[in-house]
Tab-separated table of N, CA and C in Angstrom:
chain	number	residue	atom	x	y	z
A	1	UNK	N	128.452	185.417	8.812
A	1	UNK	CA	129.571	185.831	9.637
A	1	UNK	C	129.726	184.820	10.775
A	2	UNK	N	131.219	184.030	11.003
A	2	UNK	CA	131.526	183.190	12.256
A	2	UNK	C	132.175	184.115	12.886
A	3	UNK	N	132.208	184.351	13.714
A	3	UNK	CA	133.650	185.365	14.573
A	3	UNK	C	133.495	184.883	15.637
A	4	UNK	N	134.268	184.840	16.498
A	4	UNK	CA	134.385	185.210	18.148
A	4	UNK	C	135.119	185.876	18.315
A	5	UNK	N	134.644	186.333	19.562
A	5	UNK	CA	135.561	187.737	20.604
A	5	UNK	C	135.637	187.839	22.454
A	6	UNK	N	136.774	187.849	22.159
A	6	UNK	CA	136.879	188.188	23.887
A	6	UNK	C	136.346	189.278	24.343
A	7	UNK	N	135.366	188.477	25.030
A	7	UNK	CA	134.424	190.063	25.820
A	7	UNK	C	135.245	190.130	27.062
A	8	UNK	N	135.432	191.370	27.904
A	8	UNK	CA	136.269	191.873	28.677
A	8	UNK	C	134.922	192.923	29.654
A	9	UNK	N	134.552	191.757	30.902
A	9	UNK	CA	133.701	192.459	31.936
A	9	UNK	C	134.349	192.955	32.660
A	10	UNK	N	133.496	193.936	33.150
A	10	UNK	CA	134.080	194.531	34.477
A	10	UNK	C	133.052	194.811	35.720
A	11	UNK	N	133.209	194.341	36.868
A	11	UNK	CA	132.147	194.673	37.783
A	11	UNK	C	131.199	195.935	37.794
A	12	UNK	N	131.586	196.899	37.216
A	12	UNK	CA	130.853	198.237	37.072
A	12	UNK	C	129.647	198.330	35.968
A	13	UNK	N	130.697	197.723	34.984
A	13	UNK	CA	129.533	197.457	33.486
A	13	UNK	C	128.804	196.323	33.905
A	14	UNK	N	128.896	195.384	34.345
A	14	UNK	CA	127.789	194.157	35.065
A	14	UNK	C	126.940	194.946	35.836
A	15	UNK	N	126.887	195.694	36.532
A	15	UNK	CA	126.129	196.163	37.569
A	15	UNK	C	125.382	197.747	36.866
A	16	UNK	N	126.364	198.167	35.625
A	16	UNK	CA	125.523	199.321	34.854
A	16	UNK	C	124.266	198.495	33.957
A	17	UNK	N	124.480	197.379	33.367
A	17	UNK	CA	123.917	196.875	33.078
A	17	UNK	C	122.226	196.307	33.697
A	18	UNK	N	122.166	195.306	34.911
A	18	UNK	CA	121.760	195.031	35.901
A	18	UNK	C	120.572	196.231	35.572
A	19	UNK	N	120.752	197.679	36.116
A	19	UNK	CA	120.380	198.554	36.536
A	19	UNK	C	119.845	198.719	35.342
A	20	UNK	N	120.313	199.326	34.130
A	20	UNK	CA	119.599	199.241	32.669
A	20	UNK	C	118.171	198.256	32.731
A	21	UNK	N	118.685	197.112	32.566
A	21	UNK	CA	117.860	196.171	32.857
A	21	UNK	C	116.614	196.546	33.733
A	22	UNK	N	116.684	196.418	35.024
A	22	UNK	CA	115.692	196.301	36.220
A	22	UNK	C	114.876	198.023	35.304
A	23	UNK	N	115.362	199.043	35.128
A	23	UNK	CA	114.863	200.113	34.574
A	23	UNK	C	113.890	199.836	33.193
A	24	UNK	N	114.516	198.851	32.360
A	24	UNK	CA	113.437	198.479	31.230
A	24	UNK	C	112.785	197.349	31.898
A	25	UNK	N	112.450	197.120	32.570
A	25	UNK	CA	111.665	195.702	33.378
A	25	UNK	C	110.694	196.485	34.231
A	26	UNK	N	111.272	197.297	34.937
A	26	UNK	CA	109.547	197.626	35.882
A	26	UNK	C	109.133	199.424	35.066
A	27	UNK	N	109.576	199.557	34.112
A	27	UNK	CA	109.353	201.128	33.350
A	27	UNK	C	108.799	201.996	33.964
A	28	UNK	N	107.924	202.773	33.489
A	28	UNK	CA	107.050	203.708	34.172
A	28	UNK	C	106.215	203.484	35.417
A	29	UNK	N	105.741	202.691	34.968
A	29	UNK	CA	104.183	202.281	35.785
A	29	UNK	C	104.653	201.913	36.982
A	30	UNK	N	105.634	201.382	37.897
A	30	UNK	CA	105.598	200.735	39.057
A	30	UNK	C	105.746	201.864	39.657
A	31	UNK	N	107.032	203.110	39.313
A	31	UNK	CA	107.303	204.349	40.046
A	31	UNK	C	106.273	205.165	40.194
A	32	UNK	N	105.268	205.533	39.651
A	32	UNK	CA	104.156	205.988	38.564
A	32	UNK	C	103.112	205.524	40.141
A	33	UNK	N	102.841	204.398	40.059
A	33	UNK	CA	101.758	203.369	41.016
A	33	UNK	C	102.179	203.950	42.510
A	34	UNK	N	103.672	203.977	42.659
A	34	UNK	CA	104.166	203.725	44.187
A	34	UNK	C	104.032	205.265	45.061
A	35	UNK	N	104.101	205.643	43.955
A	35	UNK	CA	103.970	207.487	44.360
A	35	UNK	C	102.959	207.760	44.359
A	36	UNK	N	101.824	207.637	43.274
A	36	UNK	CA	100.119	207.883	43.292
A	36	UNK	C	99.154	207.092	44.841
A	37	UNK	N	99.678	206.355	44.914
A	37	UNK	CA	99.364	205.411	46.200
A	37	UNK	C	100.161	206.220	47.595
A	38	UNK	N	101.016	206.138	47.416
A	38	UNK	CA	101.904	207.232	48.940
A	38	UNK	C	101.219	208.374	49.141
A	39	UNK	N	101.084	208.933	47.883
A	39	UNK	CA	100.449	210.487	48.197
A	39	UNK	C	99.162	210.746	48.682
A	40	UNK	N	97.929	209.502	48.174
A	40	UNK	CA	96.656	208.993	48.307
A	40	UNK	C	97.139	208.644	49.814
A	41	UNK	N	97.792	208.029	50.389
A	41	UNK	CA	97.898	207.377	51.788
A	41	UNK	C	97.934	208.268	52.660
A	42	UNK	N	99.175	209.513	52.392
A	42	UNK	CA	99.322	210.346	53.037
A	42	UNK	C	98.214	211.219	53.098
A	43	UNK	N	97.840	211.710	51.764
A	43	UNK	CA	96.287	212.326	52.484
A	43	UNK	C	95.546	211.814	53.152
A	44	UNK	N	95.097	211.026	53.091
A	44	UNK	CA	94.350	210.025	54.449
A	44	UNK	C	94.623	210.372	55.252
A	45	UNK	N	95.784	210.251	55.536
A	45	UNK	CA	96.117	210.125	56.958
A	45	UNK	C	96.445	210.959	57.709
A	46	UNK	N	96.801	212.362	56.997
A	46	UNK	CA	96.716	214.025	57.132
A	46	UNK	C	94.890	214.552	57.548
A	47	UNK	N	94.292	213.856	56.727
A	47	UNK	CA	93.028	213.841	57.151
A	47	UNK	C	92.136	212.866	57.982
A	48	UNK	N	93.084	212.476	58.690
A	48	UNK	CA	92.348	211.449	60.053
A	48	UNK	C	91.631	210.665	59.514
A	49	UNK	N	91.345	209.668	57.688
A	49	UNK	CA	90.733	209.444	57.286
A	49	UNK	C	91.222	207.765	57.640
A	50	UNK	N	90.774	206.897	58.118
A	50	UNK	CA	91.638	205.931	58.669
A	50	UNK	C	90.398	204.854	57.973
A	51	UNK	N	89.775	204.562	56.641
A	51	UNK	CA	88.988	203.667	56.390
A	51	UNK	C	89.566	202.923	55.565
A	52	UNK	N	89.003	201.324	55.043
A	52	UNK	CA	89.694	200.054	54.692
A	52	UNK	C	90.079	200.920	53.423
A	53	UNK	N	90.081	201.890	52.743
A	53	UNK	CA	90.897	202.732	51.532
A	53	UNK	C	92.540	202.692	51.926
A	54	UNK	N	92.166	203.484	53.148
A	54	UNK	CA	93.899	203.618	53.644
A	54	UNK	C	94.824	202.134	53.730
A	55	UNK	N	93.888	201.294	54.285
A	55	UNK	CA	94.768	200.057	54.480
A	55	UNK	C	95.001	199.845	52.937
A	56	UNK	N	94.293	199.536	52.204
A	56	UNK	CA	94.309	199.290	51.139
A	56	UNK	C	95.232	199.360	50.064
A	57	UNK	N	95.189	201.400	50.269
A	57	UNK	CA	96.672	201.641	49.209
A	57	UNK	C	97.944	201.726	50.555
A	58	UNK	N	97.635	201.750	51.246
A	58	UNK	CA	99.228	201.445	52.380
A	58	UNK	C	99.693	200.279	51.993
A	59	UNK	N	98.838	199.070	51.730
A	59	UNK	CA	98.932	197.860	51.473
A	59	UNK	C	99.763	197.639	50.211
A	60	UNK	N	98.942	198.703	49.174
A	60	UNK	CA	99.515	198.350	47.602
A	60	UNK	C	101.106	199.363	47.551
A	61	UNK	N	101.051	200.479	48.295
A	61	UNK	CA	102.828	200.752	48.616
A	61	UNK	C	103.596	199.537	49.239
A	62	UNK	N	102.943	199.196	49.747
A	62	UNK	CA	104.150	198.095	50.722
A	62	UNK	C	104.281	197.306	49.448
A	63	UNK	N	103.572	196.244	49.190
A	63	UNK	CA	103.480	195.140	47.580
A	63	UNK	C	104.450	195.827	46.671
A	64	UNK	N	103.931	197.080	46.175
A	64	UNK	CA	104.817	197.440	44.764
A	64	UNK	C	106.118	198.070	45.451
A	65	UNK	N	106.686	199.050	46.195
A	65	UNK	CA	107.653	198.881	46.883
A	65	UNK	C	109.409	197.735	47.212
A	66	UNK	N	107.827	196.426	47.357
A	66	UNK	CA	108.755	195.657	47.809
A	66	UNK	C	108.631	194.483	46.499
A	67	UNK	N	108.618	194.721	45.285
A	67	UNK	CA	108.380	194.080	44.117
A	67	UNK	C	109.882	194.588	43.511
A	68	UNK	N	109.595	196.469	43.744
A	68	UNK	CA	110.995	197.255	43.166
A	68	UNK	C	112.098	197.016	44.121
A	69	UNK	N	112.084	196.985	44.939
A	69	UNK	CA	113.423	196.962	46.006
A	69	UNK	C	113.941	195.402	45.664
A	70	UNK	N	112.994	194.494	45.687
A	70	UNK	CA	113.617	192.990	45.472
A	70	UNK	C	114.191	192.643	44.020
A	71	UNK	N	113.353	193.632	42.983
A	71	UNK	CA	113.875	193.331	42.015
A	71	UNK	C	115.580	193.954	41.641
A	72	UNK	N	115.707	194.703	42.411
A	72	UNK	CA	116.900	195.747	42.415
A	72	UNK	C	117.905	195.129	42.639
A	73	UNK	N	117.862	194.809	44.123
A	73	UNK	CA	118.728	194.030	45.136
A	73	UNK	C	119.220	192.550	44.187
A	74	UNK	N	117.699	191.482	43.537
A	74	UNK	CA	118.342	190.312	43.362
A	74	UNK	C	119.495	190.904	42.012
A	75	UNK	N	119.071	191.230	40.884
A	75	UNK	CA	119.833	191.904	39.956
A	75	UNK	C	121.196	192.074	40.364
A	76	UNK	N	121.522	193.155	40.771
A	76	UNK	CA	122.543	193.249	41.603
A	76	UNK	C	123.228	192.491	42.328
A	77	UNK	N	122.990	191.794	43.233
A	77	UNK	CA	123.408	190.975	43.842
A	77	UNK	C	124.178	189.518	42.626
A	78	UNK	N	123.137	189.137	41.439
A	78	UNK	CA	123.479	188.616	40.644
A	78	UNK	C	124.958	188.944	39.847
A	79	UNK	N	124.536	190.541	39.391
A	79	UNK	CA	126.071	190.947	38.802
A	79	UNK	C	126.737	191.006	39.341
A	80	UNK	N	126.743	191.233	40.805
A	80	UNK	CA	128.308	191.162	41.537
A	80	UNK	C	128.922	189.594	41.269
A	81	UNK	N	127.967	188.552	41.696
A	81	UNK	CA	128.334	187.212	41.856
A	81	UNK	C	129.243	187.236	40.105
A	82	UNK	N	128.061	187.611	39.355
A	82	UNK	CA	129.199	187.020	37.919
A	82	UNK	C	129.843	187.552	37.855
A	83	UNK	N	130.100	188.688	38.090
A	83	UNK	CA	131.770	189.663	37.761
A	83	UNK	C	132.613	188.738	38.281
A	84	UNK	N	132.154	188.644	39.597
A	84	UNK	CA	133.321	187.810	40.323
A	84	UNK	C	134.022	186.275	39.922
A	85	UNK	N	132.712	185.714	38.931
A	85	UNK	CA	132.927	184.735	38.608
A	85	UNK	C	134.195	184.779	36.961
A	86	UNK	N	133.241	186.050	36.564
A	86	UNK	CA	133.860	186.267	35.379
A	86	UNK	C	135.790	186.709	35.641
A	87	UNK	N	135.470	187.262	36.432
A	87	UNK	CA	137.062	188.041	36.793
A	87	UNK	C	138.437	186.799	36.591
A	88	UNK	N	138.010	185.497	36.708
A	88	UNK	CA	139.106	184.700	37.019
A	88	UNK	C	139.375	183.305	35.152
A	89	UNK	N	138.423	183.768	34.581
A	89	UNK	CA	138.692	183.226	33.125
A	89	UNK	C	137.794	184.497	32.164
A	90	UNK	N	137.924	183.987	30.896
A	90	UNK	CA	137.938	184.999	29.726
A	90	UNK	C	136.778	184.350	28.907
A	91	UNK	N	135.667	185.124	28.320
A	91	UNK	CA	134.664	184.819	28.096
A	91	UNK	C	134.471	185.130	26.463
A	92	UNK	N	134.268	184.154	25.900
A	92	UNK	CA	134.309	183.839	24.214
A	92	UNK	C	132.808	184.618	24.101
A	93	UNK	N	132.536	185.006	22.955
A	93	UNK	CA	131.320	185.480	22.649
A	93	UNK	C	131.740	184.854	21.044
A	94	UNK	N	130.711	184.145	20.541
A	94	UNK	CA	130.580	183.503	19.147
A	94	UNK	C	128.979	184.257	18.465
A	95	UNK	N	129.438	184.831	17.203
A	95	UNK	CA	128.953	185.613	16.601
A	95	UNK	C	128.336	184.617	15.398
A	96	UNK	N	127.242	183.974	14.430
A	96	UNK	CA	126.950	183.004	13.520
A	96	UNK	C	125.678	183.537	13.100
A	97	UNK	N	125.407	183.356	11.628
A	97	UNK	CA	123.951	183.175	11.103
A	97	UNK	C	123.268	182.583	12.170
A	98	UNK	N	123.461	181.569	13.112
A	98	UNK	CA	122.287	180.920	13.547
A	98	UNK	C	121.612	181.588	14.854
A	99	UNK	N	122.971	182.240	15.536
A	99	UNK	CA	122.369	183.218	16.416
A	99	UNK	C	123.907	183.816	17.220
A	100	UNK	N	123.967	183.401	18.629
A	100	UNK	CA	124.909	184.142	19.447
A	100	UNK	C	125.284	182.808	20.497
A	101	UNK	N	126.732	182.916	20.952
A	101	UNK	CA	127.154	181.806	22.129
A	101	UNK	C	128.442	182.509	22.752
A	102	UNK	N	127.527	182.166	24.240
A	102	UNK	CA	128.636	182.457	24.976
A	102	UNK	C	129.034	181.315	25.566
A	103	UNK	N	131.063	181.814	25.690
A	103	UNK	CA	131.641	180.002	26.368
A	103	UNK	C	132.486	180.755	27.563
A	104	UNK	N	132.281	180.790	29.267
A	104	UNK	CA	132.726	181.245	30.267
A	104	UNK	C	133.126	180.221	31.124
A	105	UNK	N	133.940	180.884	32.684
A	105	UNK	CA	133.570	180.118	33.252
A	105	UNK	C	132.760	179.693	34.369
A	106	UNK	N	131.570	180.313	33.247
A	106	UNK	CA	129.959	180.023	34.302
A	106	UNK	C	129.400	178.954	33.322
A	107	UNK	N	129.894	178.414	31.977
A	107	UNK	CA	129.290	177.435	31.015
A	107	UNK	C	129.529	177.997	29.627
A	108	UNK	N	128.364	176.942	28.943
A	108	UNK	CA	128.575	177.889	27.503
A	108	UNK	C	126.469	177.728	27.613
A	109	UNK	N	126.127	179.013	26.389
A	109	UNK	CA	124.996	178.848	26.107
A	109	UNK	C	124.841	179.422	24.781
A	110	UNK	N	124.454	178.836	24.063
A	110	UNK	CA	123.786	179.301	22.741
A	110	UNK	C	122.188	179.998	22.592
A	111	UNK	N	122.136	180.989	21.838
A	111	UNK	CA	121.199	182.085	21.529
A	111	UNK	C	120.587	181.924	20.466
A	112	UNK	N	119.971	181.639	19.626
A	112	UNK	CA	119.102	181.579	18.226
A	112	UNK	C	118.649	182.957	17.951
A	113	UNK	N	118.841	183.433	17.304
A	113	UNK	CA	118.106	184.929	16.938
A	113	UNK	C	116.839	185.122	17.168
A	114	UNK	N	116.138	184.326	16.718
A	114	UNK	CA	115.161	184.122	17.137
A	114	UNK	C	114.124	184.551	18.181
A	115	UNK	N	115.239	184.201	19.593
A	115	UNK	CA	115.039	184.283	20.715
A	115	UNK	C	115.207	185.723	21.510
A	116	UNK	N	115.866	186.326	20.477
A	116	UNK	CA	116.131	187.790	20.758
A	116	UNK	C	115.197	188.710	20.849
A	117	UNK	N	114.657	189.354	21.668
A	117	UNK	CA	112.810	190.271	21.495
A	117	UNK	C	113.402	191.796	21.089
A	118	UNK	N	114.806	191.916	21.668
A	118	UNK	CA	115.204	193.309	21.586
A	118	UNK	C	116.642	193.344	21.575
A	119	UNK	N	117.051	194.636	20.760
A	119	UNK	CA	118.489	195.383	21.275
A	119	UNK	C	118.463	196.482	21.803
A	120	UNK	N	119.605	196.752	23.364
A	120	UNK	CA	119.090	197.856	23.783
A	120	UNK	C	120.507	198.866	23.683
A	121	UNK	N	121.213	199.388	23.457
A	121	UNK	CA	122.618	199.841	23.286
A	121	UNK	C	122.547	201.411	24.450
A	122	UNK	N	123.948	201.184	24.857
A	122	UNK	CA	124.144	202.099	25.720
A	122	UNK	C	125.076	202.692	25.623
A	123	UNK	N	125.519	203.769	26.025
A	123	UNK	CA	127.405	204.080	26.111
A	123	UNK	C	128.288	202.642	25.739
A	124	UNK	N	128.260	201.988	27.208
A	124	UNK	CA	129.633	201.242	26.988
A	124	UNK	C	129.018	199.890	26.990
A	125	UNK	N	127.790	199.478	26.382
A	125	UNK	CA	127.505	198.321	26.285
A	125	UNK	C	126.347	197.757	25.868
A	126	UNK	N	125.573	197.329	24.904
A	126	UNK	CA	124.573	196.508	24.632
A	126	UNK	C	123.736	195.349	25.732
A	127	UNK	N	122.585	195.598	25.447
A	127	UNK	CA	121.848	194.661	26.476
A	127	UNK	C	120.866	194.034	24.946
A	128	UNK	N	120.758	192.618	25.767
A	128	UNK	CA	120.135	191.761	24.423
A	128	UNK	C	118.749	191.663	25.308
A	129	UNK	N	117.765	191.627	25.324
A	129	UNK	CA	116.736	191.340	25.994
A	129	UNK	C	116.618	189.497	24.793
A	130	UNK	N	116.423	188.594	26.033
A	130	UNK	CA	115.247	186.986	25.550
A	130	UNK	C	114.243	187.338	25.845
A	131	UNK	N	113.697	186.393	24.827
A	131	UNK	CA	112.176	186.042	25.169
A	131	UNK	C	111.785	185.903	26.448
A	132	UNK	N	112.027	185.018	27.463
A	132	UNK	CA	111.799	184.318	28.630
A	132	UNK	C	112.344	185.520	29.764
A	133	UNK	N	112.517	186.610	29.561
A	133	UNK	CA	112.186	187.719	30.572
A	133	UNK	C	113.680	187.476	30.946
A	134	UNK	N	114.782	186.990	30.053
A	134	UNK	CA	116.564	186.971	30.746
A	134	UNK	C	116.857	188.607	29.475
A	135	UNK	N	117.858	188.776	30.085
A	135	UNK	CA	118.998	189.409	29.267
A	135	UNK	C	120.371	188.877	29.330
A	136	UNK	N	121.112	189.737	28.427
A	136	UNK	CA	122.568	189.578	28.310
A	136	UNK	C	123.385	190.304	28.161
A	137	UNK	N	123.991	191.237	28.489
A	137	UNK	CA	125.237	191.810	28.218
A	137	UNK	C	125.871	191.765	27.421
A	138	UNK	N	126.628	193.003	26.244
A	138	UNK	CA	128.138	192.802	25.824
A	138	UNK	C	128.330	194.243	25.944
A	139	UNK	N	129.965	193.857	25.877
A	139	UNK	CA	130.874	195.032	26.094
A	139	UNK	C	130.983	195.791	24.647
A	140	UNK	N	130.708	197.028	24.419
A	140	UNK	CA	131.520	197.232	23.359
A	140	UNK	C	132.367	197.840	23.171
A	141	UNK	N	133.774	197.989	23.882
A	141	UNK	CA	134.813	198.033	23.415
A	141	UNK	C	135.315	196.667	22.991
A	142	UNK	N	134.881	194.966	23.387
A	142	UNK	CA	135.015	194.181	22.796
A	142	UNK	C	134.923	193.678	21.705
A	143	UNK	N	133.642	194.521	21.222
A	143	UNK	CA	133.646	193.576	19.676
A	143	UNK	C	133.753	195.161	18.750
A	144	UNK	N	133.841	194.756	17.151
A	144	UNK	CA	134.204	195.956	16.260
A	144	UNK	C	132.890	195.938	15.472
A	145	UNK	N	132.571	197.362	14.947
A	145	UNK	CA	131.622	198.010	14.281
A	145	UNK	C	131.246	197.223	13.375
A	146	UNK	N	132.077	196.177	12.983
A	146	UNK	CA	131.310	194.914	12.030
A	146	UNK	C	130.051	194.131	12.790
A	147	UNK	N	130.710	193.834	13.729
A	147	UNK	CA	130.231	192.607	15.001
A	147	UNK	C	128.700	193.391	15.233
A	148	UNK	N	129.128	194.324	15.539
A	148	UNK	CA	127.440	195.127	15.755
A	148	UNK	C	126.691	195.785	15.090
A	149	UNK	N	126.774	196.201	13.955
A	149	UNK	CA	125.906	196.014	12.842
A	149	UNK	C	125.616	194.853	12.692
A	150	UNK	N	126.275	193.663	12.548
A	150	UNK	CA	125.686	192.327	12.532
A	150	UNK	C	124.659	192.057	13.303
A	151	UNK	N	125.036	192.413	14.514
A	151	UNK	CA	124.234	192.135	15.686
A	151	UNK	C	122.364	192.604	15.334
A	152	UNK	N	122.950	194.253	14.829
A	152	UNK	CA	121.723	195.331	15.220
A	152	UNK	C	120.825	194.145	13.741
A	153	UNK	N	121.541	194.089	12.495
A	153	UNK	CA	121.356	193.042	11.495
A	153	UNK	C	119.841	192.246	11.538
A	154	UNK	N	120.967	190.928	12.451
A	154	UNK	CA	120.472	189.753	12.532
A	154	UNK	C	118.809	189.876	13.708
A	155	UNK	N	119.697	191.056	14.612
A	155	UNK	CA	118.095	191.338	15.560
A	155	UNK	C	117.012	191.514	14.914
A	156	UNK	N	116.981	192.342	13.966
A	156	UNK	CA	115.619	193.078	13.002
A	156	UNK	C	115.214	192.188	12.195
A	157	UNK	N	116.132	191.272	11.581
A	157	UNK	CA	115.512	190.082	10.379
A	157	UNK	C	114.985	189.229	11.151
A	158	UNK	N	114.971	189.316	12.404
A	158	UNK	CA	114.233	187.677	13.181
A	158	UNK	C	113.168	188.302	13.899
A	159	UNK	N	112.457	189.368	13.457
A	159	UNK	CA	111.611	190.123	14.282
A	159	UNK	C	111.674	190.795	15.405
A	160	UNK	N	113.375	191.098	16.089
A	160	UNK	CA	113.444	191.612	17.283
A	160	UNK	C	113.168	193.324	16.772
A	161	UNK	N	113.230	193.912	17.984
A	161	UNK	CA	113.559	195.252	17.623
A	161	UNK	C	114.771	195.730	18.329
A	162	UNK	N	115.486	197.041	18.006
A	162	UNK	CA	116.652	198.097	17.805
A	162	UNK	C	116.224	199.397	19.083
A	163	UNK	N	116.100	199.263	20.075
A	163	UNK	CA	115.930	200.333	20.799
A	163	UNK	C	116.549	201.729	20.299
A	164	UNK	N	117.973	201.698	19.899
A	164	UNK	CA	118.137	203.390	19.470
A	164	UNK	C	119.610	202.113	18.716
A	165	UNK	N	120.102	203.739	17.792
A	165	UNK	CA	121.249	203.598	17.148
A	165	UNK	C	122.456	203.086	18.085
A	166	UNK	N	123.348	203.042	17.467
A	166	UNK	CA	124.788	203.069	18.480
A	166	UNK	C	125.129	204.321	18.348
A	167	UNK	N	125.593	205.287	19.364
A	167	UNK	CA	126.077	206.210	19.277
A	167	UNK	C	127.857	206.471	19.094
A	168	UNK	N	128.015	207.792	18.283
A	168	UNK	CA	129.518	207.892	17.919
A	168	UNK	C	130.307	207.879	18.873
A	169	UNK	N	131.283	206.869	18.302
A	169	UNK	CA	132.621	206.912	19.061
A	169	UNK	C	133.089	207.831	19.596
């Protein structure tokens, strides 16, 4: 399959995305860590217990805290910038046996299947997880039920995995 398609962003889905993202990136364990540590602190400190423990996990709230808040903020801050960038030209998405390319006007970049670790599908949009800890976005009201079966396809034959189905229209 060659195709391309005009993907059609919108600042909201960039930034639903983003958030998807940062949510499969720090998963359980950081929220999990930041709360087990607060609550440990606060007893301490309910109990006048003021030894290098307390500094310790006060220490590891502040660290993981500020690991999640930065990771939030840069994300974000990122999708606003590309919406904005995206908002003023129209962004090709090229569909091929060899993998995936996008042509904007932030550049063009080509994808190898290969490189794909995951598909993650949502309501109104697919997230591609890379290897190298990036993702990618698409819209799907942009492309048609061919395009993404292809997609879900080509992910599984190159060893990625399928997070969940696409759900009905």
């Amino acid at each position: 399959m060659n195709r391309d398609y005009v993907l059609k962003y919108s600042p909201d889905l960039l930034q639903s995305a983003a958030i998807c993202y940062i949510k499969q990136l720090i998963g359980p364990a950081f929220p999990i860590v930041f709360v087990g540590l607060s609550i440990y602190s606060g007893i301490q400190v309910y109990n006048e217990n003021y030894s290098w423990r307390l500094g310790l996990a006060g220490g590891g709230v502040f660290i993981v805290g500020a690991i999640m808040i930065s990771l939030f903020i840069g994300h974000l801050k990122h999708a606003k910038k590309t919406a904005n960038e995206l908002r003023n030209g129209e962004t090709i998405f090229g569909l091929s046996e060899s993998g995936i390319s996008f042509s904007s006007p932030l550049g063009f970049a080509k994808i190898p299947w290969g490189q794909i670790s995951s598909l993650h599908q949502h309501k109104d949009f697919i997230i591609l997880l890379i290897n190298r800890g990036n993702y990618t976005s698409v819209p799907l009201a942009s492309i048609d039920d061919e395009a993404m079966e292809f997609i879900r396809k080509s992910v599984l034959k190159h060893g990625g995995k399928v997070a969940w189905q696409k759900p009905a229209r």
